[in-house]
mmCIF file of C-alpha atoms and ligand atoms in Angstrom:
data_model
loop_
_atom_site.group_PDB
_atom_site.id
_atom_site.type_symbol
_atom_site.label_atom_id
_atom_site.label_comp_id
_atom_site.label_asym_id
_atom_site.label_seq_id
_atom_site.Cartn_x
_atom_site.Cartn_y
_atom_site.Cartn_z
ATOM 1 C CA MET A 1 -13.687 -13.460 -13.919
ATOM 2 C CA ASP A 2 -17.311 -14.412 -13.688
ATOM 3 C CA VAL A 3 -19.557 -11.367 -13.678
ATOM 4 C CA LEU A 4 -22.350 -13.373 -12.062
ATOM 5 C CA THR A 5 -20.229 -13.837 -8.940
ATOM 6 C CA VAL A 6 -19.928 -10.080 -8.383
ATOM 7 C CA PRO A 7 -22.242 -9.072 -5.543
ATOM 8 C CA PRO A 8 -24.486 -6.156 -6.418
ATOM 9 C CA VAL A 9 -23.324 -2.648 -5.628
ATOM 10 C CA THR A 10 -25.341 -1.298 -2.761
ATOM 11 C CA HIS A 11 -24.500 2.385 -2.327
ATOM 12 C CA ALA A 12 -20.879 1.902 -3.359
ATOM 13 C CA GLN A 13 -18.121 -0.654 -3.555
ATOM 14 C CA ALA A 14 -14.383 -0.909 -4.085
ATOM 15 C CA ARG A 15 -14.070 -3.774 -6.540
ATOM 16 C CA VAL A 16 -10.682 -5.458 -6.280
ATOM 17 C CA ASP A 17 -9.601 -7.642 -9.195
ATOM 18 C CA LEU A 18 -7.415 -10.413 -7.791
ATOM 19 C CA ALA A 19 -6.520 -11.515 -11.331
ATOM 20 C CA ALA A 20 -4.818 -8.113 -11.700
ATOM 21 C CA VAL A 21 -2.960 -8.743 -8.427
ATOM 22 C CA ARG A 22 -1.745 -12.103 -9.774
ATOM 23 C CA HIS A 23 -0.602 -10.428 -12.987
ATOM 24 C CA ASN A 24 1.293 -7.766 -11.027
ATOM 25 C CA VAL A 25 2.967 -10.301 -8.731
ATOM 26 C CA SER A 26 4.168 -12.324 -11.751
ATOM 27 C CA LEU A 27 5.501 -9.194 -13.410
ATOM 28 C CA LEU A 28 7.324 -8.175 -10.213
ATOM 29 C CA ALA A 29 8.735 -11.681 -9.783
ATOM 30 C CA GLU A 30 10.262 -11.404 -13.272
ATOM 31 C CA HIS A 31 11.889 -8.109 -12.300
ATOM 32 C CA ALA A 32 13.106 -9.625 -9.033
ATOM 33 C CA GLY A 33 15.244 -12.132 -10.904
ATOM 34 C CA GLY A 34 16.172 -14.803 -8.427
ATOM 35 C CA ALA A 35 15.316 -12.687 -5.369
ATOM 36 C CA GLU A 36 12.387 -13.678 -3.171
ATOM 37 C CA LEU A 37 9.289 -11.523 -3.196
ATOM 38 C CA MET A 38 7.729 -10.135 -0.024
ATOM 39 C CA ALA A 39 4.251 -8.798 -0.747
ATOM 40 C CA VAL A 40 3.607 -5.684 1.351
ATOM 41 C CA VAL A 41 -0.009 -5.622 2.578
ATOM 42 C CA LYS A 42 0.164 -2.945 5.310
ATOM 43 C CA ALA A 43 -2.775 -0.544 5.789
ATOM 44 C CA ASP A 44 -5.266 -3.274 4.890
ATOM 45 C CA GLY A 45 -3.455 -4.098 1.691
ATOM 46 C CA TYR A 46 -3.249 -0.431 0.684
ATOM 47 C CA GLY A 47 -7.020 -0.328 1.144
ATOM 48 C CA HIS A 48 -7.616 -3.419 -1.042
ATOM 49 C CA GLY A 49 -8.221 -5.939 1.790
ATOM 50 C CA ALA A 50 -5.065 -7.429 3.345
ATOM 51 C CA VAL A 51 -6.256 -11.017 3.754
ATOM 52 C CA PRO A 52 -7.513 -11.773 0.220
ATOM 53 C CA VAL A 53 -4.569 -9.876 -1.278
ATOM 54 C CA ALA A 54 -2.034 -11.736 0.862
ATOM 55 C CA ARG A 55 -3.605 -15.082 -0.030
ATOM 56 C CA THR A 56 -3.554 -14.206 -3.737
ATOM 57 C CA CYS A 57 0.071 -13.034 -3.614
ATOM 58 C CA VAL A 58 1.243 -16.221 -1.896
ATOM 59 C CA ALA A 59 -0.622 -18.355 -4.434
ATOM 60 C CA ALA A 60 0.998 -16.281 -7.208
ATOM 61 C CA GLY A 61 4.494 -16.942 -5.901
ATOM 62 C CA ALA A 62 5.239 -14.410 -3.147
ATOM 63 C CA ALA A 63 7.428 -16.168 -0.588
ATOM 64 C CA ARG A 64 6.697 -13.730 2.209
ATOM 65 C CA ILE A 65 4.303 -11.101 3.497
ATOM 66 C CA GLY A 66 5.267 -7.712 4.960
ATOM 67 C CA THR A 67 3.277 -5.402 7.234
ATOM 68 C CA ALA A 68 4.058 -2.214 9.093
ATOM 69 C CA LEU A 69 2.354 -2.987 12.405
ATOM 70 C CA VAL A 70 2.561 -6.051 14.615
ATOM 71 C CA THR A 71 -1.240 -5.986 14.929
ATOM 72 C CA GLU A 72 -1.564 -6.189 11.142
ATOM 73 C CA ALA A 73 0.660 -9.260 11.073
ATOM 74 C CA ILE A 74 -1.286 -10.925 13.889
ATOM 75 C CA ALA A 75 -4.564 -10.371 12.016
ATOM 76 C CA LEU A 76 -3.140 -12.039 8.900
ATOM 77 C CA ARG A 77 -1.882 -15.044 10.846
ATOM 78 C CA ASP A 78 -5.235 -15.393 12.588
ATOM 79 C CA ALA A 79 -6.912 -15.313 9.177
ATOM 80 C CA GLY A 80 -4.908 -18.364 8.182
ATOM 81 C CA ILE A 81 -1.949 -16.894 6.276
ATOM 82 C CA THR A 82 0.892 -19.341 6.919
ATOM 83 C CA ALA A 83 3.693 -17.736 4.868
ATOM 84 C CA PRO A 84 6.524 -16.026 6.768
ATOM 85 C CA ILE A 85 5.422 -12.540 7.879
ATOM 86 C CA LEU A 86 7.635 -9.599 8.853
ATOM 87 C CA ALA A 87 6.251 -6.591 10.764
ATOM 88 C CA TRP A 88 8.711 -3.700 10.806
ATOM 89 C CA ILE A 89 7.341 -1.025 13.083
ATOM 90 C CA PHE A 90 8.116 -1.698 16.701
ATOM 91 C CA THR A 91 7.302 0.821 19.419
ATOM 92 C CA PRO A 92 8.596 0.867 23.000
ATOM 93 C CA GLY A 93 6.168 -0.849 25.329
ATOM 94 C CA GLU A 94 4.811 -3.050 22.590
ATOM 95 C CA ARG A 95 4.410 -6.582 23.895
ATOM 96 C CA PRO A 96 5.506 -8.787 21.027
ATOM 97 C CA ASP A 97 4.541 -12.000 22.826
ATOM 98 C CA GLU A 98 1.536 -12.563 20.588
ATOM 99 C CA ALA A 99 3.688 -12.005 17.523
ATOM 100 C CA LEU A 100 6.278 -14.549 18.650
ATOM 101 C CA ARG A 101 3.620 -17.147 19.445
ATOM 102 C CA ARG A 102 2.454 -16.764 15.844
ATOM 103 C CA ASP A 103 5.961 -16.995 14.396
ATOM 104 C CA ILE A 104 5.899 -13.393 13.168
ATOM 105 C CA GLU A 105 9.305 -11.911 12.410
ATOM 106 C CA LEU A 106 10.163 -8.494 13.842
ATOM 107 C CA SER A 107 12.535 -5.673 13.025
ATOM 108 C CA ALA A 108 14.989 -4.055 15.423
ATOM 109 C CA GLY A 109 17.026 -0.954 14.706
ATOM 110 C CA ALA A 110 17.990 -0.013 18.262
ATOM 111 C CA LEU A 111 19.287 -1.720 21.398
ATOM 112 C CA TRP A 112 16.068 -1.259 23.379
ATOM 113 C CA ALA A 113 14.085 -3.018 20.658
ATOM 114 C CA ILE A 114 16.368 -6.045 20.796
ATOM 115 C CA ASP A 115 15.927 -6.094 24.579
ATOM 116 C CA GLU A 116 12.143 -5.916 24.411
ATOM 117 C CA ILE A 117 11.968 -8.623 21.756
ATOM 118 C CA ALA A 118 14.391 -10.821 23.723
ATOM 119 C CA ALA A 119 12.293 -10.369 26.876
ATOM 120 C CA ALA A 120 9.213 -11.542 24.989
ATOM 121 C CA ALA A 121 11.179 -14.496 23.665
ATOM 122 C CA ARG A 122 12.067 -15.501 27.223
ATOM 123 C CA ARG A 123 8.450 -15.059 28.380
ATOM 124 C CA THR A 124 7.076 -17.182 25.563
ATOM 125 C CA GLY A 125 9.883 -19.706 25.290
ATOM 126 C CA ARG A 126 10.255 -18.862 21.613
ATOM 127 C CA THR A 127 13.252 -17.785 19.586
ATOM 128 C CA ALA A 128 12.431 -14.438 17.977
ATOM 129 C CA LYS A 129 13.350 -14.069 14.319
ATOM 130 C CA VAL A 130 14.735 -10.569 13.958
ATOM 131 C CA HIS A 131 15.636 -8.452 10.936
ATOM 132 C CA LEU A 132 18.215 -5.849 11.905
ATOM 133 C CA LYS A 133 17.530 -2.472 10.354
ATOM 134 C CA VAL A 134 20.246 -0.173 9.155
ATOM 135 C CA ASP A 135 19.510 3.453 8.279
ATOM 136 C CA THR A 136 21.275 3.959 4.958
ATOM 137 C CA GLY A 137 19.968 7.474 4.403
ATOM 138 C CA MET A 138 16.197 7.563 4.839
ATOM 139 C CA SER A 139 16.613 8.850 8.412
ATOM 140 C CA ARG A 140 13.543 6.995 9.568
ATOM 141 C CA ALA A 141 13.943 3.797 11.623
ATOM 142 C CA GLY A 142 17.178 1.861 11.913
ATOM 143 C CA ALA A 143 20.699 2.248 13.220
ATOM 144 C CA THR A 144 22.963 4.733 11.493
ATOM 145 C CA LEU A 145 26.299 3.388 10.359
ATOM 146 C CA ASP A 146 27.797 4.921 13.525
ATOM 147 C CA ASP A 147 25.463 2.903 15.744
ATOM 148 C CA TRP A 148 25.467 -0.223 13.568
ATOM 149 C CA PRO A 149 28.462 -2.075 15.125
ATOM 150 C CA ALA A 150 26.971 -1.721 18.637
ATOM 151 C CA LEU A 151 23.581 -2.981 17.391
ATOM 152 C CA LEU A 152 25.260 -5.979 15.797
ATOM 153 C CA GLN A 153 27.289 -6.771 18.916
ATOM 154 C CA HIS A 154 24.209 -6.603 21.097
ATOM 155 C CA ALA A 155 22.131 -8.718 18.711
ATOM 156 C CA LEU A 156 24.884 -11.313 18.489
ATOM 157 C CA ALA A 157 25.181 -11.490 22.281
ATOM 158 C CA VAL A 158 21.443 -11.999 22.677
ATOM 159 C CA GLN A 159 21.483 -14.506 19.829
ATOM 160 C CA ALA A 160 24.165 -16.483 21.679
ATOM 161 C CA GLU A 161 21.732 -16.797 24.611
ATOM 162 C CA GLY A 162 19.173 -18.259 22.236
ATOM 163 C CA SER A 163 16.498 -15.560 22.599
ATOM 164 C CA ILE A 164 16.759 -14.230 19.106
ATOM 165 C CA GLU A 165 17.915 -15.382 15.725
ATOM 166 C CA ILE A 166 19.147 -12.767 13.260
ATOM 167 C CA THR A 167 17.292 -13.720 10.082
ATOM 168 C CA GLY A 168 17.588 -10.535 8.047
ATOM 169 C CA ILE A 169 19.449 -7.289 7.503
ATOM 170 C CA TRP A 170 17.535 -4.600 5.791
ATOM 171 C CA SER A 171 17.040 -0.943 4.933
ATOM 172 C CA HIS A 172 14.726 1.345 2.962
ATOM 173 C CA LEU A 173 15.339 3.700 0.037
ATOM 174 C CA ALA A 174 14.305 7.369 0.163
ATOM 175 C CA CYS A 175 14.350 8.245 -3.535
ATOM 176 C CA ALA A 176 13.682 5.039 -5.473
ATOM 177 C CA ASP A 177 10.794 6.687 -7.342
ATOM 178 C CA THR A 178 13.442 8.787 -9.097
ATOM 179 C CA PRO A 179 15.810 6.023 -10.268
ATOM 180 C CA GLU A 180 18.269 8.559 -11.690
ATOM 181 C CA ASN A 181 18.723 10.181 -8.256
ATOM 182 C CA PRO A 182 22.298 9.671 -6.979
ATOM 183 C CA VAL A 183 20.907 9.147 -3.464
ATOM 184 C CA ASN A 184 19.956 5.592 -4.509
ATOM 185 C CA GLU A 185 23.514 4.614 -5.331
ATOM 186 C CA ARG A 186 24.755 6.242 -2.140
ATOM 187 C CA GLN A 187 22.251 4.291 -0.041
ATOM 188 C CA LEU A 188 23.207 1.012 -1.726
ATOM 189 C CA ALA A 189 26.879 1.764 -1.000
ATOM 190 C CA VAL A 190 26.080 2.345 2.680
ATOM 191 C CA PHE A 191 24.020 -0.857 2.714
ATOM 192 C CA ASP A 192 26.971 -2.797 1.255
ATOM 193 C CA GLN A 193 29.213 -1.302 3.911
ATOM 194 C CA ALA A 194 26.781 -2.327 6.671
ATOM 195 C CA LEU A 195 26.652 -5.853 5.242
ATOM 196 C CA ARG A 196 30.464 -6.074 5.238
ATOM 197 C CA ILE A 197 30.569 -4.920 8.859
ATOM 198 C CA ALA A 198 27.931 -7.524 9.786
ATOM 199 C CA ASP A 199 29.851 -10.226 7.984
ATOM 200 C CA LYS A 200 33.048 -9.325 9.820
ATOM 201 C CA ALA A 201 31.172 -9.232 13.135
ATOM 202 C CA GLY A 202 30.137 -12.812 12.508
ATOM 203 C CA VAL A 203 26.506 -12.540 11.414
ATOM 204 C CA SER A 204 25.944 -15.745 9.485
ATOM 205 C CA SER A 205 25.850 -15.503 5.730
ATOM 206 C CA GLY A 206 22.359 -17.017 5.676
ATOM 207 C CA VAL A 207 20.601 -13.763 6.553
ATOM 208 C CA ILE A 208 18.147 -12.279 4.062
ATOM 209 C CA ARG A 209 19.331 -8.920 2.775
ATOM 210 C CA HIS A 210 16.600 -6.591 1.509
ATOM 211 C CA ILE A 211 16.147 -2.931 0.605
ATOM 212 C CA ALA A 212 13.992 -2.652 -2.553
ATOM 213 C CA ASN A 213 10.434 -1.246 -2.587
ATOM 214 C CA SER A 214 8.276 -1.341 -5.747
ATOM 215 C CA ALA A 215 10.170 1.412 -7.536
ATOM 216 C CA ALA A 216 13.543 -0.197 -6.862
ATOM 217 C CA THR A 217 12.249 -3.644 -7.847
ATOM 218 C CA LEU A 218 11.179 -2.248 -11.226
ATOM 219 C CA THR A 219 14.046 0.137 -11.941
ATOM 220 C CA LEU A 220 17.147 -0.656 -9.850
ATOM 221 C CA PRO A 221 18.411 -4.215 -10.443
ATOM 222 C CA ALA A 222 21.350 -3.553 -8.085
ATOM 223 C CA ALA A 223 18.883 -3.181 -5.191
ATOM 224 C CA ARG A 224 17.394 -6.693 -5.395
ATOM 225 C CA TYR A 225 19.765 -8.535 -3.036
ATOM 226 C CA ASP A 226 17.993 -11.639 -1.593
ATOM 227 C CA MET A 227 14.472 -10.274 -1.450
ATOM 228 C CA VAL A 228 12.353 -7.384 -2.752
ATOM 229 C CA ARG A 229 9.457 -5.726 -0.852
ATOM 230 C CA PRO A 230 6.967 -4.289 -3.357
ATOM 231 C CA GLY A 231 3.755 -2.752 -2.118
ATOM 232 C CA ILE A 232 2.039 -0.275 -4.449
ATOM 233 C CA ALA A 233 2.975 -2.174 -7.635
ATOM 234 C CA ILE A 234 1.127 -5.272 -6.403
ATOM 235 C CA TYR A 235 -2.024 -3.191 -6.562
ATOM 236 C CA GLY A 236 -1.180 -2.183 -10.129
ATOM 237 C CA LEU A 237 -0.299 1.441 -9.395
ATOM 238 C CA SER A 238 2.949 2.844 -10.713
ATOM 239 C CA PRO A 239 5.599 3.587 -8.065
ATOM 240 C CA ALA A 240 7.296 5.986 -10.496
ATOM 241 C CA PRO A 241 4.546 7.466 -12.693
ATOM 242 C CA ARG A 242 6.945 9.636 -14.684
ATOM 243 C CA HIS A 243 8.549 6.404 -15.873
ATOM 244 C CA GLY A 244 5.279 4.850 -17.027
ATOM 245 C CA ASP A 245 3.051 2.069 -15.768
ATOM 246 C CA PHE A 246 5.543 -0.800 -16.256
ATOM 247 C CA GLY A 247 2.713 -2.994 -17.578
ATOM 248 C CA LEU A 248 1.030 -3.080 -14.167
ATOM 249 C CA ARG A 249 -2.744 -3.503 -14.007
ATOM 250 C CA PRO A 250 -4.709 -1.411 -11.442
ATOM 251 C CA ALA A 251 -6.664 -3.771 -9.207
ATOM 252 C CA MET A 252 -9.201 -1.392 -7.693
ATOM 253 C CA THR A 253 -12.313 0.050 -9.306
ATOM 254 C CA LEU A 254 -14.294 2.395 -7.097
ATOM 255 C CA VAL A 255 -17.966 2.487 -8.050
ATOM 256 C CA ALA A 256 -21.139 3.978 -6.583
ATOM 257 C CA ARG A 257 -24.790 4.273 -7.484
ATOM 258 C CA LEU A 258 -26.576 7.573 -7.911
ATOM 259 C CA SER A 259 -28.708 8.150 -4.823
ATOM 260 C CA SER A 260 -30.618 11.061 -6.349
ATOM 261 C CA VAL A 261 -31.253 12.427 -9.843
ATOM 262 C CA LYS A 262 -33.248 15.602 -10.363
ATOM 263 C CA ARG A 263 -33.725 18.683 -12.506
ATOM 264 C CA VAL A 264 -32.782 22.066 -11.088
ATOM 265 C CA ALA A 265 -33.324 25.518 -12.528
ATOM 266 C CA ALA A 266 -30.685 27.829 -13.976
ATOM 267 C CA GLY A 267 -28.828 29.587 -11.173
ATOM 268 C CA ALA A 268 -29.148 26.757 -8.648
ATOM 269 C CA GLY A 269 -26.208 26.788 -6.246
ATOM 270 C CA VAL A 270 -24.811 23.315 -5.585
ATOM 271 C CA SER A 271 -23.526 21.956 -2.250
ATOM 272 C CA TYR A 272 -21.905 23.850 0.642
ATOM 273 C CA GLY A 273 -20.792 27.370 -0.166
ATOM 274 C CA HIS A 274 -22.413 27.281 -3.611
ATOM 275 C CA THR A 275 -18.988 27.022 -5.251
ATOM 276 C CA TYR A 276 -20.782 25.582 -8.300
ATOM 277 C CA VAL A 277 -23.772 27.269 -9.866
ATOM 278 C CA ALA A 278 -25.813 25.698 -12.664
ATOM 279 C CA GLU A 279 -25.532 27.957 -15.703
ATOM 280 C CA ARG A 280 -28.816 26.708 -17.108
ATOM 281 C CA ALA A 281 -31.523 24.224 -16.169
ATOM 282 C CA THR A 282 -29.747 20.923 -15.709
ATOM 283 C CA THR A 283 -29.872 17.449 -14.166
ATOM 284 C CA LEU A 284 -27.870 16.869 -11.000
ATOM 285 C CA GLY A 285 -26.837 13.410 -9.873
ATOM 286 C CA ILE A 286 -25.812 12.712 -6.296
ATOM 287 C CA VAL A 287 -23.039 10.191 -5.598
ATOM 288 C CA PRO A 288 -23.230 8.774 -2.042
ATOM 289 C CA LEU A 289 -19.501 8.938 -1.258
ATOM 290 C CA GLY A 290 -17.719 11.803 0.467
ATOM 291 C CA TYR A 291 -14.604 12.785 2.313
ATOM 292 C CA ALA A 292 -15.416 10.350 5.127
ATOM 293 C CA ASP A 293 -14.997 7.675 2.463
ATOM 294 C CA GLY A 294 -11.710 9.072 1.203
ATOM 295 C CA ILE A 295 -12.999 11.288 -1.595
ATOM 296 C CA MET A 296 -10.827 14.209 -0.736
ATOM 297 C CA ARG A 297 -12.469 17.587 -0.331
ATOM 298 C CA ALA A 298 -9.637 19.088 -2.368
ATOM 299 C CA GLY A 299 -11.258 17.263 -5.284
ATOM 300 C CA SER A 300 -14.263 19.624 -5.181
ATOM 301 C CA ASN A 301 -14.920 21.074 -8.671
ATOM 302 C CA ARG A 302 -11.832 19.241 -9.854
ATOM 303 C CA LEU A 303 -11.958 15.437 -9.945
ATOM 304 C CA GLU A 304 -13.777 13.646 -12.734
ATOM 305 C CA VAL A 305 -15.906 10.490 -12.619
ATOM 306 C CA LEU A 306 -17.546 8.401 -15.359
ATOM 307 C CA ALA A 307 -21.339 8.738 -15.289
ATOM 308 C CA ALA A 308 -24.022 8.272 -17.954
ATOM 309 C CA GLY A 309 -21.380 7.434 -20.538
ATOM 310 C CA ARG A 310 -19.164 10.487 -20.074
ATOM 311 C CA ARG A 311 -16.610 12.027 -17.793
ATOM 312 C CA ARG A 312 -18.160 14.556 -15.390
ATOM 313 C CA ARG A 313 -16.396 16.871 -13.007
ATOM 314 C CA ILE A 314 -17.505 16.893 -9.372
ATOM 315 C CA ALA A 315 -19.878 19.857 -9.086
ATOM 316 C CA GLY A 316 -19.394 21.932 -5.946
ATOM 317 C CA ARG A 317 -17.889 20.848 -2.656
ATOM 318 C CA VAL A 318 -17.395 17.242 -1.694
ATOM 319 C CA CYS A 319 -19.452 16.713 1.493
ATOM 320 C CA MET A 320 -18.800 14.142 4.215
ATOM 321 C CA ASP A 321 -21.016 11.486 2.630
ATOM 322 C CA GLN A 322 -21.867 12.640 -0.884
ATOM 323 C CA PHE A 323 -21.068 14.884 -3.811
ATOM 324 C CA ALA A 324 -22.920 16.152 -6.889
ATOM 325 C CA ILE A 325 -22.259 15.816 -10.594
ATOM 326 C CA ASP A 326 -23.825 17.880 -13.372
ATOM 327 C CA LEU A 327 -25.382 15.538 -15.947
ATOM 328 C CA GLY A 328 -26.635 18.289 -18.268
ATOM 329 C CA ASP A 329 -29.571 16.986 -20.262
ATOM 330 C CA ASP A 330 -28.315 13.388 -20.367
ATOM 331 C CA PRO A 331 -30.700 10.696 -19.174
ATOM 332 C CA ALA A 332 -29.904 9.131 -15.814
ATOM 333 C CA GLU A 333 -31.799 7.433 -13.012
ATOM 334 C CA PRO A 334 -31.278 6.848 -9.315
ATOM 335 C CA GLY A 335 -29.334 3.606 -8.994
ATOM 336 C CA ASP A 336 -27.239 4.164 -12.143
ATOM 337 C CA GLU A 337 -23.650 3.128 -11.663
ATOM 338 C CA VAL A 338 -20.888 5.744 -11.552
ATOM 339 C CA ILE A 339 -17.220 4.776 -11.835
ATOM 340 C CA LEU A 340 -15.010 7.067 -9.777
ATOM 341 C CA PHE A 341 -11.702 5.502 -10.835
ATOM 342 C CA GLY A 342 -10.455 2.213 -12.163
ATOM 343 C CA PRO A 343 -8.048 0.739 -14.705
ATOM 344 C CA GLY A 344 -9.439 3.112 -17.359
ATOM 345 C CA ASP A 345 -10.888 0.344 -19.539
ATOM 346 C CA HIS A 346 -14.290 2.019 -19.837
ATOM 347 C CA GLY A 347 -13.030 5.571 -20.123
ATOM 348 C CA GLU A 348 -13.127 6.155 -16.362
ATOM 349 C CA PRO A 349 -10.344 8.141 -14.686
ATOM 350 C CA THR A 350 -7.466 6.174 -13.212
ATOM 351 C CA CYS A 351 -6.311 6.531 -9.640
ATOM 352 C CA GLN A 352 -3.152 8.054 -11.114
ATOM 353 C CA GLU A 353 -5.205 10.777 -12.800
ATOM 354 C CA TRP A 354 -6.901 11.524 -9.475
ATOM 355 C CA ALA A 355 -3.535 11.686 -7.751
ATOM 356 C CA ASP A 356 -2.178 14.078 -10.382
ATOM 357 C CA GLN A 357 -5.279 16.269 -10.066
ATOM 358 C CA LEU A 358 -4.956 16.367 -6.290
ATOM 359 C CA GLY A 359 -1.202 16.856 -6.221
ATOM 360 C CA THR A 360 -0.697 13.659 -4.275
ATOM 361 C CA ILE A 361 0.297 10.036 -4.847
ATOM 362 C CA THR A 362 -1.967 7.056 -5.570
ATOM 363 C CA TYR A 363 -0.891 5.508 -2.249
ATOM 364 C CA GLU A 364 -2.787 8.209 -0.377
ATOM 365 C CA ILE A 365 -5.967 7.789 -2.413
ATOM 366 C CA VAL A 366 -6.365 4.008 -2.101
ATOM 367 C CA THR A 367 -5.366 3.860 1.567
ATOM 368 C CA LYS A 368 -7.926 6.544 2.424
ATOM 369 C CA ILE A 369 -10.945 4.704 1.008
ATOM 370 C CA GLY A 370 -12.973 4.427 4.184
ATOM 371 C CA GLY A 371 -14.352 1.512 6.127
ATOM 372 C CA ARG A 372 -17.899 2.236 4.987
ATOM 373 C CA VAL A 373 -17.032 1.181 1.440
ATOM 374 C CA PRO A 374 -17.351 -2.606 1.066
ATOM 375 C CA ARG A 375 -14.389 -4.280 -0.612
ATOM 376 C CA ILE A 376 -15.566 -6.843 -3.134
ATOM 377 C CA HIS A 377 -12.993 -9.273 -4.455
ATOM 378 C CA ILE A 378 -13.374 -10.666 -7.936
ATOM 379 C CA GLY A 379 -11.136 -12.805 -10.134
ATOM 380 C CA GLY A 380 -10.191 -15.061 -7.230
ATOM 381 C CA ARG A 381 -9.508 -18.743 -7.638
HETATM 382 C C1 PLP B 401 5.566 0.556 2.476
HETATM 383 C C2 PLP B 401 6.882 -0.064 2.459
HETATM 384 C C3 PLP B 401 7.316 -0.849 1.375
HETATM 385 C C4 PLP B 401 6.560 -0.912 0.086
HETATM 386 O O1 PLP B 401 6.717 0.320 -0.581
HETATM 387 P P1 PLP B 401 6.058 0.568 -2.023
HETATM 388 O O2 PLP B 401 6.580 1.894 -2.446
HETATM 389 O O3 PLP B 401 4.590 0.572 -1.813
HETATM 390 O O4 PLP B 401 6.510 -0.540 -2.881
HETATM 391 C C5 PLP B 401 8.509 -1.516 1.499
HETATM 392 N N1 PLP B 401 9.243 -1.421 2.625
HETATM 393 C C6 PLP B 401 8.873 -0.658 3.668
HETATM 394 C C7 PLP B 401 9.737 -0.561 4.859
HETATM 395 C C8 PLP B 401 7.709 0.060 3.614
HETATM 396 O O5 PLP B 401 7.353 0.838 4.646
#
C-alpha cells in the first residue's frame, strides 16, 4: 500500500484496505475446500463500497457475487462487474426485466415468484437463471419442506417451457455463529432431504447447492456443498467472535479530524443534557461524526476512540453530526486525526470492541456508516 496514494482526510473518511479484503478472500477460499466462493456485497459491501470490493474479490478468486436486492445487483453490473451475480430478495410486483437483461440470477421460494420471473423472461426473451430456495429452519424466505415438492414441480414445468433454468438450490442457516448449536445439523439434514426430493423430481444434478454464510464457511465443513456465501468475513470481521478472529484482517478504518479543540473550565457540562461534566479544567476535542453517520447514540459516554496517542471515551451525548472527547491536558490541535475504529494496529479500538460495548454485532456498525462519510479505497491493484 502506498501511503502517498491515500487522499487526505477531509472531515472524516472510512478507509478500506483492499489488501485486507484479498487476504480474507484467500483465507475463506482455503476453508471452502473445492467449493466455489460467492462474495456477498449487499448493503454497499457492508458499508465498504460494493463495487471496489466486488472487483477485488473477483480478482482474488471469488467465482460469484451475491446481493440481497435486485437493484444492488443491477448497480454492480452497470459498474462493469461481469462475474455471475445472484440477488436473493424478490418482492411481489418487482419487475425483474432489467435483471434478466443483465444476466442476473434470481431466487424463488414460492410459486408466485416463479411466475413473475417467468413472465419477465417471456417479456425480455431471456431464460431466467433461478436458484430455488428451501426454508430449512430459518423461517425467513423459501419453501418449507411441505411446500417444496410443489415448488419443484412448478419450476420444472416452467423450465420445460424454456422461461427459466434452475441453476441452484439453496438455503440459509439460523445459528451458524454458534457452531456447536444442534440447529445447524438439523438444518443440514433438512437441506439434504430437500436435495434428495429435487433429485427424484428430476432437477438436473448440475445445480449449485449452497447454504454456508461466513460462520459456516469457517466452522462447519459439512455445510460447504458446491458454493459458500461469506459476507462479513470478507471485510475481516469475525462471524463468530467467541471463537476468535480466524486470522481475518479488518478492512475498514474509520478516521476523522478534530474540528475544534479548546480549554473549558472545571464544571463545564458537555453536549446535550450535560451527561458529562468536566471535573477540572480540561481540553475538549470535537469529532465531526455523529449518529447521522452511524456513530450510535448508545455509544455516548461509552465508546472509545484513539486521539492524541491514547484511548479516550466519548464525553457526553453523541449528537447528529459530532461528539466530544476529553483530552485532559494533552496537546492537540484542530485537524488532528482521530481513529474511531480499525484493525487495532495503532492501539485504536476494533469494530468488534465497539460492537461488544454497544451490545450489537459488527455487521450493524459497518453497515450504518452513513453516506456523508467518504469511502477511500487503498491497497488496490
Ligand atoms: C447476508 C447473507 C449472507 C452472508 O452472511 P455473513 O454472515 O455476512 O457471512 C449469506 N447468505 C444470505 C442469504 C445472506 O442474507
